[in-house]
JSON list of C-alpha atoms in Angstrom, two decimals:
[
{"chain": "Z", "resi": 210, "resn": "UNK", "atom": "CA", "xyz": [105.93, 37.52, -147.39]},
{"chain": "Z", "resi": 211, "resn": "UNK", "atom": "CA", "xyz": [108.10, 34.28, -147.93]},
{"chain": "Z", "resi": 212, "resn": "UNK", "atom": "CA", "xyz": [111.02, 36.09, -146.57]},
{"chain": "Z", "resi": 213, "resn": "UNK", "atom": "CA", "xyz": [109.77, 37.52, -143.54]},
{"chain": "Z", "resi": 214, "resn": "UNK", "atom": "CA", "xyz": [107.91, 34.08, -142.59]},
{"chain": "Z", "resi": 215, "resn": "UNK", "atom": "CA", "xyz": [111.51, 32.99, -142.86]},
{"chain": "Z", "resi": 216, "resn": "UNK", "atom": "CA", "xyz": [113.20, 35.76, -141.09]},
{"chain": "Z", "resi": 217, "resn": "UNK", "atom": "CA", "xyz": [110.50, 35.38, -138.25]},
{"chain": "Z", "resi": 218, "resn": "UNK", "atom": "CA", "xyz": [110.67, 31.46, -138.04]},
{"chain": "Z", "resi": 219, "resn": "UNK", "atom": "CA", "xyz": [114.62, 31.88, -137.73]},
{"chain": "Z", "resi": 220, "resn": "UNK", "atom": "CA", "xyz": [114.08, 33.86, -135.02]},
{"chain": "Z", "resi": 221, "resn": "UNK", "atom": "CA", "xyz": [112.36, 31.15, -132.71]},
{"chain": "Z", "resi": 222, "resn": "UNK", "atom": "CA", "xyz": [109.08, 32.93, -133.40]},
{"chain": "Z", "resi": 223, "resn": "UNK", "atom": "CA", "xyz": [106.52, 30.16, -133.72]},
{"chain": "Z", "resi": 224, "resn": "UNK", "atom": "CA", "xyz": [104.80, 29.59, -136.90]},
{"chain": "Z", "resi": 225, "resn": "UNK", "atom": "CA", "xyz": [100.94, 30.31, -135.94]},
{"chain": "Z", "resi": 226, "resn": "UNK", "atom": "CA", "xyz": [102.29, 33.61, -134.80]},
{"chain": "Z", "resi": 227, "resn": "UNK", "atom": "CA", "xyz": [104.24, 34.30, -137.39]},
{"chain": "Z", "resi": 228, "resn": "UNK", "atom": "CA", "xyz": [101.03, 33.75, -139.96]},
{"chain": "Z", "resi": 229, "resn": "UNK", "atom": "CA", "xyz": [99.55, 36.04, -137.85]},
{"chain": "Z", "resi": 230, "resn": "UNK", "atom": "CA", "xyz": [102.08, 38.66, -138.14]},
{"chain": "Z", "resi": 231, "resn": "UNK", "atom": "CA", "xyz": [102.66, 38.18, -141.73]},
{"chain": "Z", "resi": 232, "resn": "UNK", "atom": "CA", "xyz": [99.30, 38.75, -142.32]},
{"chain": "Z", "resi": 233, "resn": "UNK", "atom": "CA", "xyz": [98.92, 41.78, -140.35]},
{"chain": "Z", "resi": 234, "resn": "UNK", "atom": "CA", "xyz": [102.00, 43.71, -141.90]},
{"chain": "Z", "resi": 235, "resn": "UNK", "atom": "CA", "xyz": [100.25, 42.40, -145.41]},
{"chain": "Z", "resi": 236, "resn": "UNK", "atom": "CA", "xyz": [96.54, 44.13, -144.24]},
{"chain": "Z", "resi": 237, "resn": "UNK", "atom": "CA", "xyz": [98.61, 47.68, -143.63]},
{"chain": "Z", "resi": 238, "resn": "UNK", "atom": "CA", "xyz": [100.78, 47.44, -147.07]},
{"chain": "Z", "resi": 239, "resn": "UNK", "atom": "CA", "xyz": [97.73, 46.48, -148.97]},
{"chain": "Z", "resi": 240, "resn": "UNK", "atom": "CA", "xyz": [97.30, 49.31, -151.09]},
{"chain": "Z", "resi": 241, "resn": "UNK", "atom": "CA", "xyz": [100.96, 49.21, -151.31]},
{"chain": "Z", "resi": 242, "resn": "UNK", "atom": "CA", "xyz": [102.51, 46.88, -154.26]},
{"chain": "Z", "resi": 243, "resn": "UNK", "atom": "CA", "xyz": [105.79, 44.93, -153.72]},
{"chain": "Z", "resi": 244, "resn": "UNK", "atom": "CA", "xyz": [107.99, 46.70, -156.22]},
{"chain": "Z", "resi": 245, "resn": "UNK", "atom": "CA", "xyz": [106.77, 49.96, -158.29]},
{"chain": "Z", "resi": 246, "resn": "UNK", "atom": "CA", "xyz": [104.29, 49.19, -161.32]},
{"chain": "Z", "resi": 247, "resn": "UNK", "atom": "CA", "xyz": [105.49, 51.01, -164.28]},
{"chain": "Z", "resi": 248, "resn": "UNK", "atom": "CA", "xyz": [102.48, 54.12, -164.53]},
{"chain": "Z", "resi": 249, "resn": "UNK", "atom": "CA", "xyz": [100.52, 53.58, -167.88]},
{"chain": "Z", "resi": 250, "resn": "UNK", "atom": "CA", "xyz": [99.94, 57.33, -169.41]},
{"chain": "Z", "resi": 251, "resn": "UNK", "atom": "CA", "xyz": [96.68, 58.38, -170.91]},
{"chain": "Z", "resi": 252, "resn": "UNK", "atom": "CA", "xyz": [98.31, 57.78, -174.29]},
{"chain": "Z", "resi": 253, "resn": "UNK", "atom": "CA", "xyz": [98.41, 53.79, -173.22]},
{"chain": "Z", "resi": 254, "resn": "UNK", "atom": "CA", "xyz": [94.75, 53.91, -171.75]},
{"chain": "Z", "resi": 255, "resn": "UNK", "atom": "CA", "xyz": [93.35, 55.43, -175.28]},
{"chain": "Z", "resi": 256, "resn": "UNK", "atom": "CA", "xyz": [95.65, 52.86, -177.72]},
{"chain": "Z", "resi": 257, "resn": "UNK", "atom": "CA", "xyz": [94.09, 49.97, -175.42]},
{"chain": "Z", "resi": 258, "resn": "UNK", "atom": "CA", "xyz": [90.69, 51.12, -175.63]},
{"chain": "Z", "resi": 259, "resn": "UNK", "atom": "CA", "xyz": [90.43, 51.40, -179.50]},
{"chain": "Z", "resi": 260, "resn": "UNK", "atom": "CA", "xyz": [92.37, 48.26, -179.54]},
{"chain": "Z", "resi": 261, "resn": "UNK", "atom": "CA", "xyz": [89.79, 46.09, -178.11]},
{"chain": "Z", "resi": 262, "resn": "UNK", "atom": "CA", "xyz": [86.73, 48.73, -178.70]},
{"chain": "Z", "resi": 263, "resn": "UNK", "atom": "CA", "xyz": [85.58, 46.31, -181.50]},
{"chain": "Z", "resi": 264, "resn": "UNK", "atom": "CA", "xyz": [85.95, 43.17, -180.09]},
{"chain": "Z", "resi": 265, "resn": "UNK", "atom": "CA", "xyz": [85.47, 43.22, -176.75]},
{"chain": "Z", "resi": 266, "resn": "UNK", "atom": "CA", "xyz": [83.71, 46.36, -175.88]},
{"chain": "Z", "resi": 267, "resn": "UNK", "atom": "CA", "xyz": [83.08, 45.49, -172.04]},
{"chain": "Z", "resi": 268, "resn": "UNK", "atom": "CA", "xyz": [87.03, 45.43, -171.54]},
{"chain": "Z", "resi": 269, "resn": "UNK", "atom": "CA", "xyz": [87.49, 48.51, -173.44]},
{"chain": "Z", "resi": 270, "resn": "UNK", "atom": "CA", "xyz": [85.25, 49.94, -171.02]},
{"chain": "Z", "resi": 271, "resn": "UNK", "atom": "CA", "xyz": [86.81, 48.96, -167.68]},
{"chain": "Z", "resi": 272, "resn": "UNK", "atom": "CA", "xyz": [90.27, 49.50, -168.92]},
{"chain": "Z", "resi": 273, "resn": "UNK", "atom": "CA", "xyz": [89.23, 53.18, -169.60]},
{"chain": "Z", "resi": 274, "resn": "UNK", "atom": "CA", "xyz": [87.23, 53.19, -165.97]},
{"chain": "Z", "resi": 275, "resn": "UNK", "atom": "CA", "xyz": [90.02, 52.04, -164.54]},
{"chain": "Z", "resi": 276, "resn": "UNK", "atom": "CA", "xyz": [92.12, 55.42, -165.53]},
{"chain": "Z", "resi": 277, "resn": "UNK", "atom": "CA", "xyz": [89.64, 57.82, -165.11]},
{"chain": "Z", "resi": 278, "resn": "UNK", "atom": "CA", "xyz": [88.99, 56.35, -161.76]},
{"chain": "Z", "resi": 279, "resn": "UNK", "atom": "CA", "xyz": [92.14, 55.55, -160.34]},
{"chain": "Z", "resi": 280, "resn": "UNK", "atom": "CA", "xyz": [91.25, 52.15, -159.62]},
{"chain": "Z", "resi": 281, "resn": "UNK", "atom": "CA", "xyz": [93.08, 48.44, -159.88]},
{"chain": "Z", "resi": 282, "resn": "UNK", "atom": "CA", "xyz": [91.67, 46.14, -162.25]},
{"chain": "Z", "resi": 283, "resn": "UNK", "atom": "CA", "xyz": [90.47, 44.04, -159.33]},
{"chain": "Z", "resi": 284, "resn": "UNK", "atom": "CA", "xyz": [88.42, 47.24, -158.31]},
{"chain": "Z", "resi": 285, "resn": "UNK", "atom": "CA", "xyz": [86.83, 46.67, -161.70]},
{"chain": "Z", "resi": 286, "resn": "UNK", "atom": "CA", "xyz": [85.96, 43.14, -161.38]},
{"chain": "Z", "resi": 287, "resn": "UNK", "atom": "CA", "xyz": [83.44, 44.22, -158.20]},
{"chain": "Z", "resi": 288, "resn": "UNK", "atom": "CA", "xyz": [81.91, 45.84, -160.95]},
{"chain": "Z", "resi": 289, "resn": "UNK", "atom": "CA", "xyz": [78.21, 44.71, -161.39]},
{"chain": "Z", "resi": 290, "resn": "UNK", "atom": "CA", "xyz": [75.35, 46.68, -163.17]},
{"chain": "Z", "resi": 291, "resn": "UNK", "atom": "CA", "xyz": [73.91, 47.67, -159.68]},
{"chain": "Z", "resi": 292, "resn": "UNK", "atom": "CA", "xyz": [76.92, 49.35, -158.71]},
{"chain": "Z", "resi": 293, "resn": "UNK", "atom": "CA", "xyz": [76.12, 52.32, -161.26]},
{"chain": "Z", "resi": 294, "resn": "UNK", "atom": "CA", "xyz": [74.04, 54.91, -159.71]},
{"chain": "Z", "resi": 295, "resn": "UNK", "atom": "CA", "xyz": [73.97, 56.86, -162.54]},
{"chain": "Z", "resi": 296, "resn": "UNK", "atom": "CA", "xyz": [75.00, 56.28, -166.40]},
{"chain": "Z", "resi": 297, "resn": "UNK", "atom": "CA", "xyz": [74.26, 58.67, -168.79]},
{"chain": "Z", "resi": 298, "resn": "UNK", "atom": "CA", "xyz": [76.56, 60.72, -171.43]},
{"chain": "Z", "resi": 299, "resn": "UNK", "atom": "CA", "xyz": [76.69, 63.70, -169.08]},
{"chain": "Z", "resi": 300, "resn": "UNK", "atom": "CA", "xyz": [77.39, 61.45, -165.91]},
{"chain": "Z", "resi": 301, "resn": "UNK", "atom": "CA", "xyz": [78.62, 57.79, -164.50]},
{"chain": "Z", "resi": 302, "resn": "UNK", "atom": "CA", "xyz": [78.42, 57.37, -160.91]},
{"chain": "Z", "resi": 303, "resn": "UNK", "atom": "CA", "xyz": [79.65, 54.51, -159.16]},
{"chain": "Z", "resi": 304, "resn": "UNK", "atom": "CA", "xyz": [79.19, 52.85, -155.67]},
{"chain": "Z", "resi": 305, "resn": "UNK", "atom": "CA", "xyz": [81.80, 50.51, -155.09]},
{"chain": "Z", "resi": 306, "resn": "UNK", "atom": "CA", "xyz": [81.74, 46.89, -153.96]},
{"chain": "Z", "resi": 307, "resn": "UNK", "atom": "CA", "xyz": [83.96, 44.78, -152.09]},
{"chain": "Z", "resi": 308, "resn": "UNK", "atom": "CA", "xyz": [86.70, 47.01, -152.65]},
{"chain": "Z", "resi": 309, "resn": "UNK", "atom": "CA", "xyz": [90.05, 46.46, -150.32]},
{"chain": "Z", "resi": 310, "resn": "UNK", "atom": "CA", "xyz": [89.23, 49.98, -148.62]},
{"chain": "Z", "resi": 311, "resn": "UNK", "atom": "CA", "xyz": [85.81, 49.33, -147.68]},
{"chain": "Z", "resi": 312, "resn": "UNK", "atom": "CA", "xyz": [84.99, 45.78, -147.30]},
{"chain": "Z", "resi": 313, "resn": "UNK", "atom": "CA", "xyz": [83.36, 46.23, -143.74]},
{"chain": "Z", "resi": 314, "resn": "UNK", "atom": "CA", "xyz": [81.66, 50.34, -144.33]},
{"chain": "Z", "resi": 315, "resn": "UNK", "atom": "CA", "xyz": [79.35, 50.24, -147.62]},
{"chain": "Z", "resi": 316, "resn": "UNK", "atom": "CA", "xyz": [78.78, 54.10, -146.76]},
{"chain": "Z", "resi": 317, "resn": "UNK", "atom": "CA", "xyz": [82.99, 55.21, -146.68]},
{"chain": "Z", "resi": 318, "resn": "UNK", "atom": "CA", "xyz": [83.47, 58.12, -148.71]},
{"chain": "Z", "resi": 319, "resn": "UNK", "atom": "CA", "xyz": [85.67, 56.15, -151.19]},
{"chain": "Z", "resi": 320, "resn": "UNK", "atom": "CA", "xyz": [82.52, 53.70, -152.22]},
{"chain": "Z", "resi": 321, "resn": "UNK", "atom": "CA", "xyz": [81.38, 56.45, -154.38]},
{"chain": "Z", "resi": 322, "resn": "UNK", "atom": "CA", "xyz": [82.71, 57.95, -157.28]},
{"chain": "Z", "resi": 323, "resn": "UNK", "atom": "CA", "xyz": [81.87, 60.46, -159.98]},
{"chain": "Z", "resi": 324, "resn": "UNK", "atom": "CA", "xyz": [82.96, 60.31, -163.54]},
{"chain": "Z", "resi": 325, "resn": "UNK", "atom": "CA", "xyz": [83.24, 62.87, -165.72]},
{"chain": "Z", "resi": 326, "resn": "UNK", "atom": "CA", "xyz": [84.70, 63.53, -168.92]},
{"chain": "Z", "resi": 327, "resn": "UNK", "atom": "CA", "xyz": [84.95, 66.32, -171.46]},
{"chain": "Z", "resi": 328, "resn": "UNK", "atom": "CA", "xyz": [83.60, 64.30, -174.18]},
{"chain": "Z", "resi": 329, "resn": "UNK", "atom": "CA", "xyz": [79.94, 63.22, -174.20]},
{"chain": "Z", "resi": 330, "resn": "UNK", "atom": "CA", "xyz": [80.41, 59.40, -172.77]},
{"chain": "Z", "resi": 331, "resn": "UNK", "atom": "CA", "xyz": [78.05, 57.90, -175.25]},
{"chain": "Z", "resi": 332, "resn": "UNK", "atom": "CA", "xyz": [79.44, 54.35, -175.50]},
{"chain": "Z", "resi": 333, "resn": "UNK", "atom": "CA", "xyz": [80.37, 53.69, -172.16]},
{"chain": "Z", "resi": 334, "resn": "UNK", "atom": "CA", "xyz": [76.70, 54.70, -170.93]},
{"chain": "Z", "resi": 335, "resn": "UNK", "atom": "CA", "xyz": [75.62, 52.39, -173.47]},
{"chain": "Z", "resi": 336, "resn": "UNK", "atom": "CA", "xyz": [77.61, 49.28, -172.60]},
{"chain": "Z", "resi": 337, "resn": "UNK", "atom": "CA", "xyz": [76.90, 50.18, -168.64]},
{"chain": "Z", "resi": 338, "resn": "UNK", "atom": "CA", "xyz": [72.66, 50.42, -169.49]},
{"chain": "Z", "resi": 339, "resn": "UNK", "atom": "CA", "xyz": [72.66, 47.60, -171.71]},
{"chain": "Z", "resi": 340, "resn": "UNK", "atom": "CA", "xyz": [74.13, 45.14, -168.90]},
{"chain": "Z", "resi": 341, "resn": "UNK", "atom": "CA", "xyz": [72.22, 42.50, -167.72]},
{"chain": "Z", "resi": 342, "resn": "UNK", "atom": "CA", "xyz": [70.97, 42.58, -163.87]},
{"chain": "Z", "resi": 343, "resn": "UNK", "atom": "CA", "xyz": [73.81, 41.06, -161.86]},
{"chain": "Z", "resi": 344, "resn": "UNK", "atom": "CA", "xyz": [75.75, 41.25, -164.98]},
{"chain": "Z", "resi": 345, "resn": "UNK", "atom": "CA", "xyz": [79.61, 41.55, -163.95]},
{"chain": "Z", "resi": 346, "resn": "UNK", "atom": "CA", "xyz": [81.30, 44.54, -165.70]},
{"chain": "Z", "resi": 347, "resn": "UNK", "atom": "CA", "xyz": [84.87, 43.14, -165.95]},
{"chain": "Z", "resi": 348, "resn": "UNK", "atom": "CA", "xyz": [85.05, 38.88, -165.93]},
{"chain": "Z", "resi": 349, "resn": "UNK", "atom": "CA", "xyz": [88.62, 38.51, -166.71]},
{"chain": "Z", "resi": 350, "resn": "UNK", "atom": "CA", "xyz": [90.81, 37.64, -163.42]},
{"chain": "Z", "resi": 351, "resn": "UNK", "atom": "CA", "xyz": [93.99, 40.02, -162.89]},
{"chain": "Z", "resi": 352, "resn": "UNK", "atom": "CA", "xyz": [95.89, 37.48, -163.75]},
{"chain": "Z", "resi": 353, "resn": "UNK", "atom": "CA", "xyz": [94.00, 36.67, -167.52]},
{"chain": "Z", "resi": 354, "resn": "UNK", "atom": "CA", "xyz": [93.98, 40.39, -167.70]},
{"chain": "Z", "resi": 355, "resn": "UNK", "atom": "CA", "xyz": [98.21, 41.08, -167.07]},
{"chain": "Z", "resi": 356, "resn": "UNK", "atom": "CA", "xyz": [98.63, 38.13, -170.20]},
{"chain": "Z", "resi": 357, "resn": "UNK", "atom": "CA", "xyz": [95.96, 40.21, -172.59]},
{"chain": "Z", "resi": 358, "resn": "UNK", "atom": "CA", "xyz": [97.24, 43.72, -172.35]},
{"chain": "Z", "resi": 359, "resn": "UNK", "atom": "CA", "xyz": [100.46, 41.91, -172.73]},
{"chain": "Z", "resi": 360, "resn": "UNK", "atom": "CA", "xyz": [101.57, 41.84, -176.26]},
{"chain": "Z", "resi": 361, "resn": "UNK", "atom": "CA", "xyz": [100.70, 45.15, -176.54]},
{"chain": "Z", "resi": 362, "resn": "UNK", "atom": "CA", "xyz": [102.36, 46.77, -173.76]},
{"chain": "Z", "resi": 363, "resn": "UNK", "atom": "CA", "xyz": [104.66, 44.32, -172.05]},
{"chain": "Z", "resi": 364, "resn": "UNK", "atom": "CA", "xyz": [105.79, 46.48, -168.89]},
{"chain": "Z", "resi": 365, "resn": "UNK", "atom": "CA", "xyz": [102.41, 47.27, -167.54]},
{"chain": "Z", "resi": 366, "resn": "UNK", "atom": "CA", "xyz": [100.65, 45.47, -164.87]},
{"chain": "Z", "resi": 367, "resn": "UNK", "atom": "CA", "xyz": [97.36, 45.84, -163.53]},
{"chain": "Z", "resi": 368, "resn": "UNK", "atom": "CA", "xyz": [98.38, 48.09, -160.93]},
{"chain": "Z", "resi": 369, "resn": "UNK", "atom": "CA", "xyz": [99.88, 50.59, -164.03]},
{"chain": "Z", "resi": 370, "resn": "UNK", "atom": "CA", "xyz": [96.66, 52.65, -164.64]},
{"chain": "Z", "resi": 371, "resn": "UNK", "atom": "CA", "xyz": [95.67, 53.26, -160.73]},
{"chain": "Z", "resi": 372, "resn": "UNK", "atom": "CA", "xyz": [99.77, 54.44, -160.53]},
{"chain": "Z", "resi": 373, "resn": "UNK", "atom": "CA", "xyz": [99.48, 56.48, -163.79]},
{"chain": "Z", "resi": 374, "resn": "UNK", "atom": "CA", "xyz": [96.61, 57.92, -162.77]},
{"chain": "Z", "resi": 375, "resn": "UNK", "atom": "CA", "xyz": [97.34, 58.81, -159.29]},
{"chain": "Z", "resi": 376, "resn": "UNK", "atom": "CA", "xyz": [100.87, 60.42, -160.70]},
{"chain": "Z", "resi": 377, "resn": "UNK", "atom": "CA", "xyz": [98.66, 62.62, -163.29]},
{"chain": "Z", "resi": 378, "resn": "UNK", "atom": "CA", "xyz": [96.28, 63.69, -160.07]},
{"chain": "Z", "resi": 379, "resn": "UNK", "atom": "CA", "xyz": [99.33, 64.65, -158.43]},
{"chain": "Z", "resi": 380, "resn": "UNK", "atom": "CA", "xyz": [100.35, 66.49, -161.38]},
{"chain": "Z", "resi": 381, "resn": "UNK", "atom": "CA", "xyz": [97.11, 68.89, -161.88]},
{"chain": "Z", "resi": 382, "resn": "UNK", "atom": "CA", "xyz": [97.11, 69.21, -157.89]},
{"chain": "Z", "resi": 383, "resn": "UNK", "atom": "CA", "xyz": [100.68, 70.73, -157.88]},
{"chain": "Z", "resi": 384, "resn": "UNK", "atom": "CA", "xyz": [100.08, 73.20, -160.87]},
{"chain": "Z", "resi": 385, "resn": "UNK", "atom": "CA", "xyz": [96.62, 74.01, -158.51]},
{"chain": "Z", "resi": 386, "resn": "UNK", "atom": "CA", "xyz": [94.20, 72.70, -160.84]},
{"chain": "Z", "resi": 387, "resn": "UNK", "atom": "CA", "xyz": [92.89, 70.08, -158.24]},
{"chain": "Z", "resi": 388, "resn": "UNK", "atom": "CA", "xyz": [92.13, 70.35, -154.73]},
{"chain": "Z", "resi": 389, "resn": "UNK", "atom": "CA", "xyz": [94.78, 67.36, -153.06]},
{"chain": "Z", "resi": 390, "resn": "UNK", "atom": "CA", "xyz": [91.87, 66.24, -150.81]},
{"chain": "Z", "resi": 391, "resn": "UNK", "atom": "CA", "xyz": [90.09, 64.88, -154.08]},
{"chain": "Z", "resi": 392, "resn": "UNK", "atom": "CA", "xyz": [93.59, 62.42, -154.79]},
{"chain": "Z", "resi": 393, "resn": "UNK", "atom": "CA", "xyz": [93.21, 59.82, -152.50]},
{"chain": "Z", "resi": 394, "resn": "UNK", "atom": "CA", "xyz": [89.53, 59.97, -152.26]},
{"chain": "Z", "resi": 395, "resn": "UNK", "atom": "CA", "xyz": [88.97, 59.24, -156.05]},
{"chain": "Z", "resi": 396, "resn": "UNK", "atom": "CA", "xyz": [91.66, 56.67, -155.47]},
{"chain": "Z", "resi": 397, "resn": "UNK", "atom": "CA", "xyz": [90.15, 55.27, -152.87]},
{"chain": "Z", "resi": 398, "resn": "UNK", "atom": "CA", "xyz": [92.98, 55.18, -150.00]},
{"chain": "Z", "resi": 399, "resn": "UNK", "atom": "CA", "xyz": [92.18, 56.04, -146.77]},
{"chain": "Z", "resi": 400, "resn": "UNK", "atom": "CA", "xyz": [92.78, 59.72, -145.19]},
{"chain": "Z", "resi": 401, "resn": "UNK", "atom": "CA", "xyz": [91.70, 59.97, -141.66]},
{"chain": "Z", "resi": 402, "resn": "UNK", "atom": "CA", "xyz": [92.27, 63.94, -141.61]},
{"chain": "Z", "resi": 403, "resn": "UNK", "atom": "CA", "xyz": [90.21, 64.75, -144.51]},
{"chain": "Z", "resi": 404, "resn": "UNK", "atom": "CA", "xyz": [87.44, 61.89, -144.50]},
{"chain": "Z", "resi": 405, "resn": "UNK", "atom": "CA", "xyz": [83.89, 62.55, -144.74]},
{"chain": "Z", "resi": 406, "resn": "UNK", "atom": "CA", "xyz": [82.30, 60.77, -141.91]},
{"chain": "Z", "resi": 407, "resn": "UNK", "atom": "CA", "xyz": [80.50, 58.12, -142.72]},
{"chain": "Z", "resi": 408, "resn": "UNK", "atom": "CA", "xyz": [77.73, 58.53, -140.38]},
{"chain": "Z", "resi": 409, "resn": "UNK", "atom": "CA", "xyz": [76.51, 61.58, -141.81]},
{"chain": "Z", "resi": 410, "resn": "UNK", "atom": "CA", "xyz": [76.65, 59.81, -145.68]},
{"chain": "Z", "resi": 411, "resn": "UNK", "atom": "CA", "xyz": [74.54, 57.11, -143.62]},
{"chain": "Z", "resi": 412, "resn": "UNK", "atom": "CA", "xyz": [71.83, 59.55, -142.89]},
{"chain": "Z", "resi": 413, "resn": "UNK", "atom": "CA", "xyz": [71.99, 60.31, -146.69]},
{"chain": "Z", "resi": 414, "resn": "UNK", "atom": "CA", "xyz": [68.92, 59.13, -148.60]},
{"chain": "Z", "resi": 415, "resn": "UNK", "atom": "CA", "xyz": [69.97, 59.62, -152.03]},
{"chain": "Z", "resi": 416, "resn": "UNK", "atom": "CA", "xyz": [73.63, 58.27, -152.74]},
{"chain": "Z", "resi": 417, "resn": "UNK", "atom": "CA", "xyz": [73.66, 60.06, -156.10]},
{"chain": "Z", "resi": 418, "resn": "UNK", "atom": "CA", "xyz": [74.03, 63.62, -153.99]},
{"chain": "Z", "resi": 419, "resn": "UNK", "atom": "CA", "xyz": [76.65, 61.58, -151.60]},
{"chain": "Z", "resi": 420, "resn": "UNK", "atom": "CA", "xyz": [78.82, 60.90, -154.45]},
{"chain": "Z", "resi": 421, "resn": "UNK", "atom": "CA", "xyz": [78.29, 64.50, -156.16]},
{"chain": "Z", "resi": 422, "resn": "UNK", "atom": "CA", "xyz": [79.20, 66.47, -153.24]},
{"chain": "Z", "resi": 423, "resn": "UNK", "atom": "CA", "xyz": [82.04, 64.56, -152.46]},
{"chain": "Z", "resi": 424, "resn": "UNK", "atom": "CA", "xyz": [83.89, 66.04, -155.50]},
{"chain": "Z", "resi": 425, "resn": "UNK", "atom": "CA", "xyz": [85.60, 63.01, -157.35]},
{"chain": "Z", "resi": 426, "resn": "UNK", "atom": "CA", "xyz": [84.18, 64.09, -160.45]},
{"chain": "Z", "resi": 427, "resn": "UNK", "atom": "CA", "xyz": [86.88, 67.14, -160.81]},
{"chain": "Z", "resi": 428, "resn": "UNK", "atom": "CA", "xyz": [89.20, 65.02, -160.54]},
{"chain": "Z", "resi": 429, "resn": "UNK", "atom": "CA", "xyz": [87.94, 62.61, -162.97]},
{"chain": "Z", "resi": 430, "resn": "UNK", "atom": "CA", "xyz": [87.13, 65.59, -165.71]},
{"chain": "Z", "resi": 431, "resn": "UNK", "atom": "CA", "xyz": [90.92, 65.75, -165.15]},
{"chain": "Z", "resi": 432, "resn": "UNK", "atom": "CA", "xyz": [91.97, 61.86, -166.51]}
]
């Protein structure tokens, strides 16, 4: 963004435009990162989890959310007890917050997602139920978060998991295990062909069926 205000102001474009334009181009790239994050692997999500398991259960938790729902770690700080529809060992469903793709439409198809995982989620149901009301999930800012998974691995960022993640989705679609549809819905990007519209989930009563039928949950079962 530095550059191009430069670029822009050395063309004789006035500054209040070029703020303008700058943020504009930044809106449309903003699920886009400046360079490539190096993907974490499911190998990396597991060794962090049991790392911090012990002492600091809560970011155990969203670092392992954070893989099996293709999300950013600021996805994870929207995270408030409320948001979970549904936690259970069987069952987690979420409805997202102020997340980047659906800050103005609380009823998009990517505010709800279903996770699922081979394995009876036992602790993570319990952390999620034994939250506070308005008790935030994830406290640590990205930043705080990059310097603690540091030391242990020093090339990812907290854009690694959602990239990891999405690569593995892409993976299991291309062998035909996953329906491609459910790949940028679970990691909540917008898809204009494929989208559920919204006014129908409005007419929904029960956001638990919303976020069922949508389907995320295969792809979950699959992180």
């Amino acid at each position: 963004q530095v550059a191009l205000r430069a670029l822009l102001t050395h063309c004789l474009i006035q500054m209040p435009t070029t703020g303008l334009l700058v943020k504009a181009l930044a809106n449309q790239g903003a699920n886009i990162p400046e360079s490539p994050a190096t993907p974490a692997t499911k190998q990396d999500v597991l060794k962090l989890t049991s790392i911090f398991n012990r002492d600091n259960p809560k970011l155990a938790l969203a670092i392992w959310l954070m893989w099996k729902t293709a999300s950013r770690w600021d996805d994870m700080t929207t995270l408030f007890k409320e948001n979970f529809l549904v936690s259970s060992p069987e069952e987690i469903i979420i409805h997202w917050g102020d997340v980047k793709t659906n800050k103005t439409q609380e009823f998009r198809p990517t505010s709800f997602t279903v996770v699922l995982d081979p394995s009876p989620m036992l602790r993570a149901s319990h952390i999620i139920n034994t939250l506070s009301a308005c008790e935030r999930l994830a406290t640590l800012s990205t930043t705080d978060f990059v310097k603690t998974i540091k030391p242990h691995f020093p090339l990812l960022t907290a854009h690694s998991f959602k990239r990891g993640a999405v690569n593995c989705l892409m993976l299991e679609a291309e062998k035909g295990r996953l329906d491609p549809r459910l790949r940028p819905l679970i990691a909540k990007h917008q898809d204009h062909k494929h989208d559920f519209p919204s006014a129908t989930l409005r007419y929904t009563s029960e956001p638990q069926r919303i976020a069922r039928v949508l389907g995320t949950g295969q792809a979950s079962m699959l992180l």
